Amino acid sequence: MTRGFARGEYEARLARAQTAMGKVGIGAILLTTEPEIRYFTGYLTRFWESPSRPWFLVVPLSGLPVAVIPSIGAALMGQTWISDIRIWPAPRPADDGVSLLTETLREIGGPVGVPSGVESHLRMPLADFERVKRASGLEWRDDGGIVAALRAVKSEAEINKIAHICGLAGRAFDRVHEIAAPGVPLSTVFRDFQRLLLEEGADWVPYLAGGAGAEGYADVISPASEVPLAAGDVLMLDTGAVWDGYFCDYDRNFAIGHATGAQQGAHARLVDATEAALAIARAGARASDLWRAMADIVGGGEAAGRLGHGLGMQLTEGLSLTSLDHTVLEPGMVITLEPGVELAPGRIMVHEENIVITEGAPRKLSPFAGRDLPVI
């Protein structure tokens, strides 16, 4: 599997963006977040963990994108396909890129669109954003959902990266018997599972959650406790591991020592619900249709909540599989199927798989689990 993308991948993304911008009358799009900037540039770094510097990319209606970034990032940005890189010595609180960004936007012209939909955010001080708007003298508006729509439909090259990290995670899940046993604290299992993911080739593991208990677990977002596993527990591990900037996001449940009838039955229902959604996951179906297929099996009605979501450069992105999200599925959309059932009051089991919508039947990206609950 090759890292990065050919220049043509970025040229195609830019061309689609500029076509959409022309239709809605936007002269430039201002991007400030890591996945949006990386989408158009290929600029991949963990340095975004530092919040002390803002980063900007301006996508013009015509011509190539312009990076307006702190000088510390110039060398790495210079390795991308971006040639117009404008820098300042950040952090500089009195003028942290404000003047340079303003000059760039004046040069390119407006109206300026800024991603403003669900899951978007502005990664710069609000006061600086207001200064740029005033000083530019340009018209400002939201981007009309252009960037989100582009990112929602993945190229084959993107899909292959997601499939690759799904495969790496699958090999790590196949080795959970090496690290989980009665008496092992859940926190140790978490640490060791991250090690397995890295050993199998993941670049890093930004997300790992899970739980354990005889009647399931309380939620699917908690960090690990020090409580040791016990025979009769069901263990769940849910990982968002990354390879070359793209996530997988799926989980596996395991019985410790032996599986109870309730655990086995719940696991089978979860797999049945996943397969029901898979059967109708076709271009033209709606996100809410897949939710209904799963909710009818696992129960809970409207309270069943979100039973899946978009996936890609972020752990969750784009659509939600809920009763209220009527997004029409398109070929190239990568989504998760994530039904859950209640085993006892306040205790649940959840199952998750990753797929991509195609022109025909969906393609499985994660190695789908069988109906039998694995026993460790």
mmCIF file of N, CA, C and O in Angstrom, residues 146-245:
data_model
loop_
_atom_site.group_PDB
_atom_site.id
_atom_site.type_symbol
_atom_site.label_atom_id
_atom_site.label_comp_id
_atom_site.label_asym_id
_atom_site.label_seq_id
_atom_site.Cartn_x
_atom_site.Cartn_y
_atom_site.Cartn_z
ATOM 1 N N ILE A 146 -19.949 22.870 0.432
ATOM 2 C CA ILE A 146 -19.104 22.337 -0.643
ATOM 3 C C ILE A 146 -18.054 21.372 -0.114
ATOM 4 O O ILE A 146 -17.897 20.249 -0.606
ATOM 5 N N VAL A 147 -17.288 21.800 0.885
ATOM 6 C CA VAL A 147 -16.185 20.973 1.373
ATOM 7 C C VAL A 147 -16.709 19.678 1.995
ATOM 8 O O VAL A 147 -16.164 18.590 1.759
ATOM 9 N N ALA A 148 -17.774 19.766 2.776
ATOM 10 C CA ALA A 148 -18.337 18.566 3.400
ATOM 11 C C ALA A 148 -18.827 17.585 2.346
ATOM 12 O O ALA A 148 -18.635 16.366 2.480
ATOM 13 N N ALA A 149 -19.457 18.090 1.299
ATOM 14 C CA ALA A 149 -19.963 17.220 0.240
ATOM 15 C C ALA A 149 -18.829 16.529 -0.500
ATOM 16 O O ALA A 149 -18.920 15.339 -0.846
ATOM 17 N N LEU A 150 -17.749 17.259 -0.741
ATOM 18 C CA LEU A 150 -16.599 16.650 -1.408
ATOM 19 C C LEU A 150 -16.003 15.539 -0.554
ATOM 20 O O LEU A 150 -15.702 14.444 -1.043
ATOM 21 N N ARG A 151 -15.819 15.814 0.729
ATOM 22 C CA ARG A 151 -15.182 14.834 1.603
ATOM 23 C C ARG A 151 -16.062 13.621 1.853
ATOM 24 O O ARG A 151 -15.562 12.537 2.171
ATOM 25 N N ALA A 152 -17.367 13.769 1.708
ATOM 26 C CA ALA A 152 -18.282 12.661 1.984
ATOM 27 C C ALA A 152 -18.131 11.530 0.978
ATOM 28 O O ALA A 152 -18.362 10.358 1.309
ATOM 29 N N VAL A 153 -17.765 11.865 -0.241
ATOM 30 C CA VAL A 153 -17.627 10.857 -1.297
ATOM 31 C C VAL A 153 -16.140 10.611 -1.542
ATOM 32 O O VAL A 153 -15.435 11.473 -2.052
ATOM 33 N N LYS A 154 -15.674 9.439 -1.138
ATOM 34 C CA LYS A 154 -14.257 9.123 -1.207
ATOM 35 C C LYS A 154 -13.857 8.605 -2.594
ATOM 36 O O LYS A 154 -14.635 7.937 -3.264
ATOM 37 N N SER A 155 -12.607 8.887 -2.960
ATOM 38 C CA SER A 155 -12.027 8.304 -4.160
ATOM 39 C C SER A 155 -11.623 6.868 -3.863
ATOM 40 O O SER A 155 -11.549 6.437 -2.703
ATOM 41 N N GLU A 156 -11.327 6.112 -4.913
ATOM 42 C CA GLU A 156 -10.887 4.735 -4.709
ATOM 43 C C GLU A 156 -9.587 4.706 -3.916
ATOM 44 O O GLU A 156 -9.363 3.798 -3.100
ATOM 45 N N ALA A 157 -8.721 5.694 -4.131
ATOM 46 C CA ALA A 157 -7.461 5.741 -3.385
ATOM 47 C C ALA A 157 -7.720 5.949 -1.891
ATOM 48 O O ALA A 157 -7.034 5.344 -1.044
ATOM 49 N N GLU A 158 -8.677 6.793 -1.546
ATOM 50 C CA GLU A 158 -9.021 6.992 -0.140
ATOM 51 C C GLU A 158 -9.621 5.720 0.456
ATOM 52 O O GLU A 158 -9.282 5.315 1.582
ATOM 53 N N ILE A 159 -10.525 5.110 -0.285
ATOM 54 C CA ILE A 159 -11.192 3.892 0.198
ATOM 55 C C ILE A 159 -10.164 2.798 0.462
ATOM 56 O O ILE A 159 -10.255 2.068 1.460
ATOM 57 N N ASN A 160 -9.168 2.692 -0.391
ATOM 58 C CA ASN A 160 -8.140 1.667 -0.204
ATOM 59 C C ASN A 160 -7.350 1.891 1.083
ATOM 60 O O ASN A 160 -6.943 0.930 1.743
ATOM 61 N N LYS A 161 -7.129 3.140 1.459
ATOM 62 C CA LYS A 161 -6.425 3.414 2.709
ATOM 63 C C LYS A 161 -7.278 2.999 3.910
ATOM 64 O O LYS A 161 -6.769 2.454 4.897
ATOM 65 N N ILE A 162 -8.580 3.280 3.832
ATOM 66 C CA ILE A 162 -9.471 2.886 4.925
ATOM 67 C C ILE A 162 -9.537 1.366 5.014
ATOM 68 O O ILE A 162 -9.504 0.788 6.113
ATOM 69 N N ALA A 163 -9.627 0.707 3.853
ATOM 70 C CA ALA A 163 -9.641 -0.754 3.847
ATOM 71 C C ALA A 163 -8.354 -1.313 4.451
ATOM 72 O O ALA A 163 -8.370 -2.321 5.178
ATOM 73 N N HIS A 164 -7.245 -0.650 4.184
ATOM 74 C CA HIS A 164 -5.960 -1.123 4.703
ATOM 75 C C HIS A 164 -5.913 -1.049 6.219
ATOM 76 O O HIS A 164 -5.510 -2.027 6.886
ATOM 77 N N ILE A 165 -6.320 0.078 6.799
ATOM 78 C CA ILE A 165 -6.282 0.178 8.257
ATOM 79 C C ILE A 165 -7.325 -0.739 8.888
ATOM 80 O O ILE A 165 -7.100 -1.282 9.974
ATOM 81 N N CYS A 166 -8.434 -0.979 8.201
ATOM 82 C CA CYS A 166 -9.411 -1.952 8.711
ATOM 83 C C CYS A 166 -8.781 -3.340 8.785
ATOM 84 O O CYS A 166 -8.988 -4.081 9.753
ATOM 85 N N GLY A 167 -7.999 -3.691 7.763
ATOM 86 C CA GLY A 167 -7.335 -4.986 7.773
ATOM 87 C C GLY A 167 -6.300 -5.094 8.873
ATOM 88 O O GLY A 167 -6.189 -6.139 9.537
ATOM 89 N N LEU A 168 -5.533 -4.030 9.087
ATOM 90 C CA LEU A 168 -4.549 -4.040 10.168
ATOM 91 C C LEU A 168 -5.230 -4.221 11.522
ATOM 92 O O LEU A 168 -4.763 -4.998 12.372
ATOM 93 N N ALA A 169 -6.336 -3.495 11.719
ATOM 94 C CA ALA A 169 -7.069 -3.631 12.988
ATOM 95 C C ALA A 169 -7.636 -5.034 13.142
ATOM 96 O O ALA A 169 -7.664 -5.582 14.254
ATOM 97 N N GLY A 170 -8.083 -5.623 12.034
ATOM 98 C CA GLY A 170 -8.610 -6.981 12.093
ATOM 99 C C GLY A 170 -7.574 -7.973 12.589
ATOM 100 O O GLY A 170 -7.883 -8.887 13.369
ATOM 101 N N ARG A 171 -6.319 -7.801 12.147
ATOM 102 C CA ARG A 171 -5.259 -8.695 12.617
ATOM 103 C C ARG A 171 -4.999 -8.495 14.106
ATOM 104 O O ARG A 171 -4.704 -9.456 14.831
ATOM 105 N N ALA A 172 -5.110 -7.238 14.578
ATOM 106 C CA ALA A 172 -4.945 -6.978 16.014
ATOM 107 C C ALA A 172 -6.089 -7.608 16.802
ATOM 108 O O ALA A 172 -5.863 -8.213 17.870
ATOM 109 N N PHE A 173 -7.315 -7.480 16.298
ATOM 110 C CA PHE A 173 -8.450 -8.107 16.985
ATOM 111 C C PHE A 173 -8.272 -9.628 17.057
ATOM 112 O O PHE A 173 -8.662 -10.261 18.044
ATOM 113 N N ASP A 174 -7.683 -10.220 16.031
ATOM 114 C CA ASP A 174 -7.457 -11.661 16.032
ATOM 115 C C ASP A 174 -6.458 -12.082 17.107
ATOM 116 O O ASP A 174 -6.352 -13.279 17.424
ATOM 117 N N ARG A 175 -5.731 -11.131 17.677
ATOM 118 C CA ARG A 175 -4.719 -11.442 18.690
ATOM 119 C C ARG A 175 -5.147 -11.057 20.113
ATOM 120 O O ARG A 175 -4.325 -11.130 21.043
ATOM 121 N N VAL A 176 -6.414 -10.685 20.291
ATOM 122 C CA VAL A 176 -6.858 -10.251 21.621
ATOM 123 C C VAL A 176 -6.689 -11.369 22.652
ATOM 124 O O VAL A 176 -6.462 -11.097 23.847
ATOM 125 N N HIS A 177 -6.756 -12.630 22.208
ATOM 126 C CA HIS A 177 -6.543 -13.734 23.156
ATOM 127 C C HIS A 177 -5.159 -13.691 23.789
ATOM 128 O O HIS A 177 -4.937 -14.279 24.855
ATOM 129 N N GLU A 178 -4.216 -12.972 23.165
ATOM 130 C CA GLU A 178 -2.861 -12.862 23.722
ATOM 131 C C GLU A 178 -2.804 -11.918 24.927
ATOM 132 O O GLU A 178 -1.873 -11.996 25.726
ATOM 133 N N ILE A 179 -3.780 -11.023 25.030
ATOM 134 C CA ILE A 179 -3.675 -9.962 26.040
ATOM 135 C C ILE A 179 -4.821 -9.956 27.051
ATOM 136 O O ILE A 179 -4.720 -9.293 28.082
ATOM 137 N N ALA A 180 -5.911 -10.681 26.776
ATOM 138 C CA ALA A 180 -7.087 -10.649 27.653
ATOM 139 C C ALA A 180 -7.298 -12.016 28.296
ATOM 140 O O ALA A 180 -7.245 -13.043 27.622
ATOM 141 N N ALA A 181 -7.542 -11.998 29.600
ATOM 142 C CA ALA A 181 -7.791 -13.226 30.356
ATOM 143 C C ALA A 181 -8.356 -12.832 31.715
ATOM 144 O O ALA A 181 -8.204 -11.682 32.155
ATOM 145 N N PRO A 182 -9.005 -13.767 32.405
ATOM 146 C CA PRO A 182 -9.473 -13.449 33.752
ATOM 147 C C PRO A 182 -8.335 -12.952 34.629
ATOM 148 O O PRO A 182 -7.224 -13.495 34.606
ATOM 149 N N GLY A 183 -8.593 -11.861 35.358
ATOM 150 C CA GLY A 183 -7.598 -11.296 36.248
ATOM 151 C C GLY A 183 -6.784 -10.169 35.653
ATOM 152 O O GLY A 183 -6.084 -9.452 36.382
ATOM 153 N N VAL A 184 -6.846 -9.968 34.332
ATOM 154 C CA VAL A 184 -6.091 -8.883 33.702
ATOM 155 C C VAL A 184 -6.901 -7.593 33.793
ATOM 156 O O VAL A 184 -8.053 -7.552 33.340
ATOM 157 N N PRO A 185 -6.360 -6.522 34.355
ATOM 158 C CA PRO A 185 -7.111 -5.261 34.435
ATOM 159 C C PRO A 185 -7.473 -4.747 33.042
ATOM 160 O O PRO A 185 -6.699 -4.881 32.079
ATOM 161 N N LEU A 186 -8.637 -4.140 32.938
ATOM 162 C CA LEU A 186 -9.070 -3.605 31.647
ATOM 163 C C LEU A 186 -8.076 -2.572 31.128
ATOM 164 O O LEU A 186 -7.822 -2.498 29.920
ATOM 165 N N SER A 187 -7.492 -1.784 32.007
ATOM 166 C CA SER A 187 -6.515 -0.781 31.587
ATOM 167 C C SER A 187 -5.305 -1.428 30.907
ATOM 168 O O SER A 187 -4.758 -0.881 29.945
ATOM 169 N N THR A 188 -4.896 -2.589 31.396
ATOM 170 C CA THR A 188 -3.784 -3.303 30.777
ATOM 171 C C THR A 188 -4.167 -3.816 29.399
ATOM 172 O O THR A 188 -3.374 -3.762 28.453
ATOM 173 N N VAL A 189 -5.396 -4.314 29.277
ATOM 174 C CA VAL A 189 -5.885 -4.768 27.975
ATOM 175 C C VAL A 189 -5.867 -3.611 26.978
ATOM 176 O O VAL A 189 -5.448 -3.776 25.825
ATOM 177 N N PHE A 190 -6.297 -2.440 27.412
ATOM 178 C CA PHE A 190 -6.296 -1.262 26.531
ATOM 179 C C PHE A 190 -4.887 -0.938 26.050
ATOM 180 O O PHE A 190 -4.648 -0.710 24.860
ATOM 181 N N ARG A 191 -3.945 -0.882 26.986
ATOM 182 C CA ARG A 191 -2.575 -0.546 26.607
ATOM 183 C C ARG A 191 -2.004 -1.591 25.652
ATOM 184 O O ARG A 191 -1.353 -1.262 24.649
ATOM 185 N N ASP A 192 -2.254 -2.854 25.965
ATOM 186 C CA ASP A 192 -1.703 -3.916 25.132
ATOM 187 C C ASP A 192 -2.384 -3.973 23.767
ATOM 188 O O ASP A 192 -1.738 -4.327 22.767
ATOM 189 N N PHE A 193 -3.656 -3.636 23.704
ATOM 190 C CA PHE A 193 -4.327 -3.647 22.399
ATOM 191 C C PHE A 193 -3.780 -2.537 21.501
ATOM 192 O O PHE A 193 -3.610 -2.736 20.295
ATOM 193 N N GLN A 194 -3.464 -1.395 22.087
ATOM 194 C CA GLN A 194 -2.816 -0.352 21.290
ATOM 195 C C GLN A 194 -1.465 -0.846 20.770
ATOM 196 O O GLN A 194 -1.087 -0.567 19.625
ATOM 197 N N ARG A 195 -0.745 -1.569 21.601
ATOM 198 C CA ARG A 195 0.531 -2.140 21.161
ATOM 199 C C ARG A 195 0.318 -3.091 19.984
ATOM 200 O O ARG A 195 1.076 -3.058 18.999
ATOM 201 N N LEU A 196 -0.710 -3.938 20.066
ATOM 202 C CA LEU A 196 -0.990 -4.871 18.974
ATOM 203 C C LEU A 196 -1.297 -4.124 17.680
ATOM 204 O O LEU A 196 -0.839 -4.519 16.598
ATOM 205 N N LEU A 197 -2.062 -3.057 17.783
ATOM 206 C CA LEU A 197 -2.393 -2.269 16.599
ATOM 207 C C LEU A 197 -1.140 -1.691 15.959
ATOM 208 O O LEU A 197 -0.967 -1.730 14.733
ATOM 209 N N LEU A 198 -0.243 -1.179 16.786
ATOM 210 C CA LEU A 198 1.000 -0.617 16.266
ATOM 211 C C LEU A 198 1.886 -1.715 15.678
ATOM 212 O O LEU A 198 2.517 -1.524 14.631
ATOM 213 N N GLU A 199 1.929 -2.861 16.330
ATOM 214 C CA GLU A 199 2.715 -3.971 15.803
ATOM 215 C C GLU A 199 2.203 -4.432 14.445
ATOM 216 O O GLU A 199 2.989 -4.840 13.572
ATOM 217 N N GLU A 200 0.902 -4.360 14.243
ATOM 218 C CA GLU A 200 0.320 -4.795 12.978
ATOM 219 C C GLU A 200 0.448 -3.746 11.880
ATOM 220 O O GLU A 200 0.107 -4.018 10.730
ATOM 221 N N GLY A 201 0.912 -2.524 12.236
ATOM 222 C CA GLY A 201 1.190 -1.541 11.197
ATOM 223 C C GLY A 201 0.435 -0.239 11.276
ATOM 224 O O GLY A 201 0.632 0.630 10.421
ATOM 225 N N ALA A 202 -0.443 -0.067 12.265
ATOM 226 C CA ALA A 202 -1.127 1.218 12.410
ATOM 227 C C ALA A 202 -0.101 2.309 12.724
ATOM 228 O O ALA A 202 0.907 2.061 13.398
ATOM 229 N N ASP A 203 -0.348 3.516 12.226
ATOM 230 C CA ASP A 203 0.553 4.636 12.503
ATOM 231 C C ASP A 203 0.378 5.155 13.920
ATOM 232 O O ASP A 203 1.348 5.477 14.598
ATOM 233 N N TRP A 204 -0.861 5.297 14.339
ATOM 234 C CA TRP A 204 -1.154 5.663 15.718
ATOM 235 C C TRP A 204 -2.594 5.295 16.036
ATOM 236 O O TRP A 204 -3.367 4.905 15.150
ATOM 237 N N VAL A 205 -2.947 5.398 17.321
ATOM 238 C CA VAL A 205 -4.276 4.974 17.789
ATOM 239 C C VAL A 205 -4.893 6.135 18.548
ATOM 240 O O VAL A 205 -4.840 6.195 19.781
ATOM 241 N N PRO A 206 -5.506 7.085 17.829
ATOM 242 C CA PRO A 206 -6.088 8.244 18.506
ATOM 243 C C PRO A 206 -7.287 7.899 19.373
ATOM 244 O O PRO A 206 -7.598 8.626 20.316
ATOM 245 N N TYR A 207 -7.953 6.777 19.051
ATOM 246 C CA TYR A 207 -9.191 6.472 19.770
ATOM 247 C C TYR A 207 -9.224 4.999 20.147
ATOM 248 O O TYR A 207 -9.015 4.119 19.314
ATOM 249 N N LEU A 208 -9.482 4.754 21.432
ATOM 250 C CA LEU A 208 -9.749 3.401 21.911
ATOM 251 C C LEU A 208 -10.680 3.506 23.100
ATOM 252 O O LEU A 208 -10.403 4.226 24.060
ATOM 253 N N ALA A 209 -11.801 2.828 23.000
ATOM 254 C CA ALA A 209 -12.766 2.791 24.095
ATOM 255 C C ALA A 209 -13.237 1.354 24.249
ATOM 256 O O ALA A 209 -12.914 0.483 23.444
ATOM 257 N N GLY A 210 -13.999 1.123 25.271
ATOM 258 C CA GLY A 210 -14.506 -0.225 25.479
ATOM 259 C C GLY A 210 -15.088 -0.385 26.868
ATOM 260 O O GLY A 210 -15.322 0.592 27.587
ATOM 261 N N GLY A 211 -15.321 -1.616 27.239
ATOM 262 C CA GLY A 211 -15.891 -1.908 28.550
ATOM 263 C C GLY A 211 -15.975 -3.399 28.751
ATOM 264 O O GLY A 211 -15.700 -4.190 27.851
ATOM 265 N N ALA A 212 -16.357 -3.790 29.962
ATOM 266 C CA ALA A 212 -16.476 -5.203 30.291
ATOM 267 C C ALA A 212 -17.440 -5.374 31.450
ATOM 268 O O ALA A 212 -17.569 -4.497 32.304
ATOM 269 N N GLY A 213 -18.099 -6.519 31.466
ATOM 270 C CA GLY A 213 -19.010 -6.839 32.557
ATOM 271 C C GLY A 213 -19.853 -8.034 32.182
ATOM 272 O O GLY A 213 -20.026 -8.349 31.000
ATOM 273 N N ALA A 214 -20.391 -8.707 33.209
ATOM 274 C CA ALA A 214 -21.197 -9.907 32.956
ATOM 275 C C ALA A 214 -22.472 -9.581 32.198
ATOM 276 O O ALA A 214 -22.970 -10.404 31.415
ATOM 277 N N GLU A 215 -23.019 -8.398 32.413
ATOM 278 C CA GLU A 215 -24.267 -8.007 31.744
ATOM 279 C C GLU A 215 -24.009 -6.903 30.722
ATOM 280 O O GLU A 215 -24.881 -6.084 30.449
ATOM 281 N N GLY A 216 -22.792 -6.860 30.172
ATOM 282 C CA GLY A 216 -22.465 -5.831 29.200
ATOM 283 C C GLY A 216 -21.703 -4.694 29.851
ATOM 284 O O GLY A 216 -21.080 -4.850 30.904
ATOM 285 N N TYR A 217 -21.778 -3.521 29.228
ATOM 286 C CA TYR A 217 -21.023 -2.355 29.694
ATOM 287 C C TYR A 217 -21.947 -1.145 29.693
ATOM 288 O O TYR A 217 -23.011 -1.141 29.057
ATOM 289 N N ALA A 218 -21.565 -0.115 30.418
ATOM 290 C CA ALA A 218 -22.453 1.034 30.615
ATOM 291 C C ALA A 218 -22.482 1.970 29.416
ATOM 292 O O ALA A 218 -23.492 2.621 29.155
ATOM 293 N N ASP A 219 -21.360 2.084 28.685
ATOM 294 C CA ASP A 219 -21.309 2.983 27.535
ATOM 295 C C ASP A 219 -20.191 2.533 26.615
ATOM 296 O O ASP A 219 -19.495 1.550 26.902
ATOM 297 N N VAL A 220 -20.016 3.245 25.520
ATOM 298 C CA VAL A 220 -18.992 2.867 24.532
ATOM 299 C C VAL A 220 -17.959 3.983 24.342
ATOM 300 O O VAL A 220 -17.275 4.027 23.328
ATOM 301 N N ILE A 221 -17.834 4.869 25.327
ATOM 302 C CA ILE A 221 -16.879 5.970 25.186
ATOM 303 C C ILE A 221 -15.934 6.104 26.380
ATOM 304 O O ILE A 221 -15.056 6.963 26.372
ATOM 305 N N SER A 222 -16.074 5.251 27.385
ATOM 306 C CA SER A 222 -15.298 5.422 28.611
ATOM 307 C C SER A 222 -13.854 4.968 28.450
ATOM 308 O O SER A 222 -13.568 4.006 27.726
ATOM 309 N N PRO A 223 -12.928 5.638 29.148
ATOM 310 C CA PRO A 223 -11.569 5.107 29.246
ATOM 311 C C PRO A 223 -11.572 3.862 30.126
ATOM 312 O O PRO A 223 -12.562 3.562 30.801
ATOM 313 N N ALA A 224 -10.464 3.157 30.125
ATOM 314 C CA ALA A 224 -10.391 1.889 30.853
ATOM 315 C C ALA A 224 -10.293 2.098 32.354
ATOM 316 O O ALA A 224 -9.642 3.032 32.829
ATOM 317 N N SER A 225 -10.919 1.223 33.100
ATOM 318 C CA SER A 225 -10.775 1.197 34.557
ATOM 319 C C SER A 225 -9.697 0.188 34.930
ATOM 320 O O SER A 225 -9.167 -0.537 34.087
ATOM 321 N N GLU A 226 -9.377 0.130 36.216
ATOM 322 C CA GLU A 226 -8.399 -0.833 36.704
ATOM 323 C C GLU A 226 -9.044 -2.150 37.114
ATOM 324 O O GLU A 226 -8.361 -3.073 37.583
ATOM 325 N N VAL A 227 -10.350 -2.276 36.938
ATOM 326 C CA VAL A 227 -11.055 -3.494 37.347
ATOM 327 C C VAL A 227 -10.598 -4.672 36.490
ATOM 328 O O VAL A 227 -10.580 -4.576 35.252
ATOM 329 N N PRO A 228 -10.217 -5.789 37.098
ATOM 330 C CA PRO A 228 -9.753 -6.932 36.316
ATOM 331 C C PRO A 228 -10.907 -7.654 35.627
ATOM 332 O O PRO A 228 -12.043 -7.668 36.124
ATOM 333 N N LEU A 229 -10.632 -8.243 34.484
ATOM 334 C CA LEU A 229 -11.613 -9.077 33.808
ATOM 335 C C LEU A 229 -11.918 -10.300 34.668
ATOM 336 O O LEU A 229 -11.055 -10.794 35.400
ATOM 337 N N ALA A 230 -13.153 -10.780 34.553
ATOM 338 C CA ALA A 230 -13.565 -11.965 35.302
ATOM 339 C C ALA A 230 -14.235 -12.945 34.359
ATOM 340 O O ALA A 230 -14.822 -12.551 33.341
ATOM 341 N N ALA A 231 -14.139 -14.224 34.665
ATOM 342 C CA ALA A 231 -14.821 -15.237 33.875
ATOM 343 C C ALA A 231 -16.315 -14.914 33.843
ATOM 344 O O ALA A 231 -16.910 -14.600 34.878
ATOM 345 N N GLY A 232 -16.904 -14.966 32.679
ATOM 346 C CA GLY A 232 -18.316 -14.618 32.525
ATOM 347 C C GLY A 232 -18.535 -13.213 32.014
ATOM 348 O O GLY A 232 -19.660 -12.848 31.653
ATOM 349 N N ASP A 233 -17.475 -12.403 31.981
ATOM 350 C CA ASP A 233 -17.593 -11.042 31.440
ATOM 351 C C ASP A 233 -17.698 -11.078 29.912
ATOM 352 O O ASP A 233 -17.190 -12.009 29.262
ATOM 353 N N VAL A 234 -18.312 -10.050 29.360
ATOM 354 C CA VAL A 234 -18.182 -9.773 27.940
ATOM 355 C C VAL A 234 -17.285 -8.540 27.822
ATOM 356 O O VAL A 234 -17.469 -7.545 28.524
ATOM 357 N N LEU A 235 -16.268 -8.631 26.992
ATOM 358 C CA LEU A 235 -15.298 -7.562 26.775
ATOM 359 C C LEU A 235 -15.531 -6.948 25.406
ATOM 360 O O LEU A 235 -15.646 -7.674 24.412
ATOM 361 N N MET A 236 -15.569 -5.603 25.346
ATOM 362 C CA MET A 236 -15.671 -4.910 24.063
ATOM 363 C C MET A 236 -14.503 -3.956 23.911
ATOM 364 O O MET A 236 -14.149 -3.232 24.840
ATOM 365 N N LEU A 237 -13.885 -3.978 22.730
ATOM 366 C CA LEU A 237 -12.844 -3.030 22.364
ATOM 367 C C LEU A 237 -13.274 -2.351 21.072
ATOM 368 O O LEU A 237 -13.627 -3.020 20.101
ATOM 369 N N ASP A 238 -13.232 -1.022 21.059
ATOM 370 C CA ASP A 238 -13.649 -0.209 19.909
ATOM 371 C C ASP A 238 -12.499 0.714 19.542
ATOM 372 O O ASP A 238 -12.096 1.551 20.350
ATOM 373 N N THR A 239 -11.962 0.548 18.340
ATOM 374 C CA THR A 239 -10.788 1.332 17.992
ATOM 375 C C THR A 239 -10.981 2.213 16.768
ATOM 376 O O THR A 239 -11.626 1.838 15.802
ATOM 377 N N GLY A 240 -10.418 3.398 16.874
ATOM 378 C CA GLY A 240 -10.235 4.268 15.730
ATOM 379 C C GLY A 240 -8.742 4.398 15.516
ATOM 380 O O GLY A 240 -8.098 5.291 16.066
ATOM 381 N N ALA A 241 -8.176 3.458 14.773
ATOM 382 C CA ALA A 241 -6.742 3.490 14.474
ATOM 383 C C ALA A 241 -6.545 4.154 13.112
ATOM 384 O O ALA A 241 -7.450 4.201 12.281
ATOM 385 N N VAL A 242 -5.319 4.651 12.877
ATOM 386 C CA VAL A 242 -5.041 5.453 11.681
ATOM 387 C C VAL A 242 -3.869 4.878 10.901
ATOM 388 O O VAL A 242 -2.862 4.440 11.488
ATOM 389 N N TRP A 243 -4.015 4.882 9.577
ATOM 390 C CA TRP A 243 -2.898 4.608 8.677
ATOM 391 C C TRP A 243 -2.892 5.663 7.584
ATOM 392 O O TRP A 243 -3.901 5.860 6.894
ATOM 393 N N ASP A 244 -1.802 6.360 7.444
ATOM 394 C CA ASP A 244 -1.636 7.412 6.435
ATOM 395 C C ASP A 244 -2.782 8.425 6.463
ATOM 396 O O ASP A 244 -3.254 8.890 5.422
ATOM 397 N N GLY A 245 -3.227 8.747 7.679
ATOM 398 C CA GLY A 245 -4.207 9.811 7.841
ATOM 399 C C GLY A 245 -5.652 9.389 7.730
ATOM 400 O O GLY A 245 -6.553 10.238 7.807
#
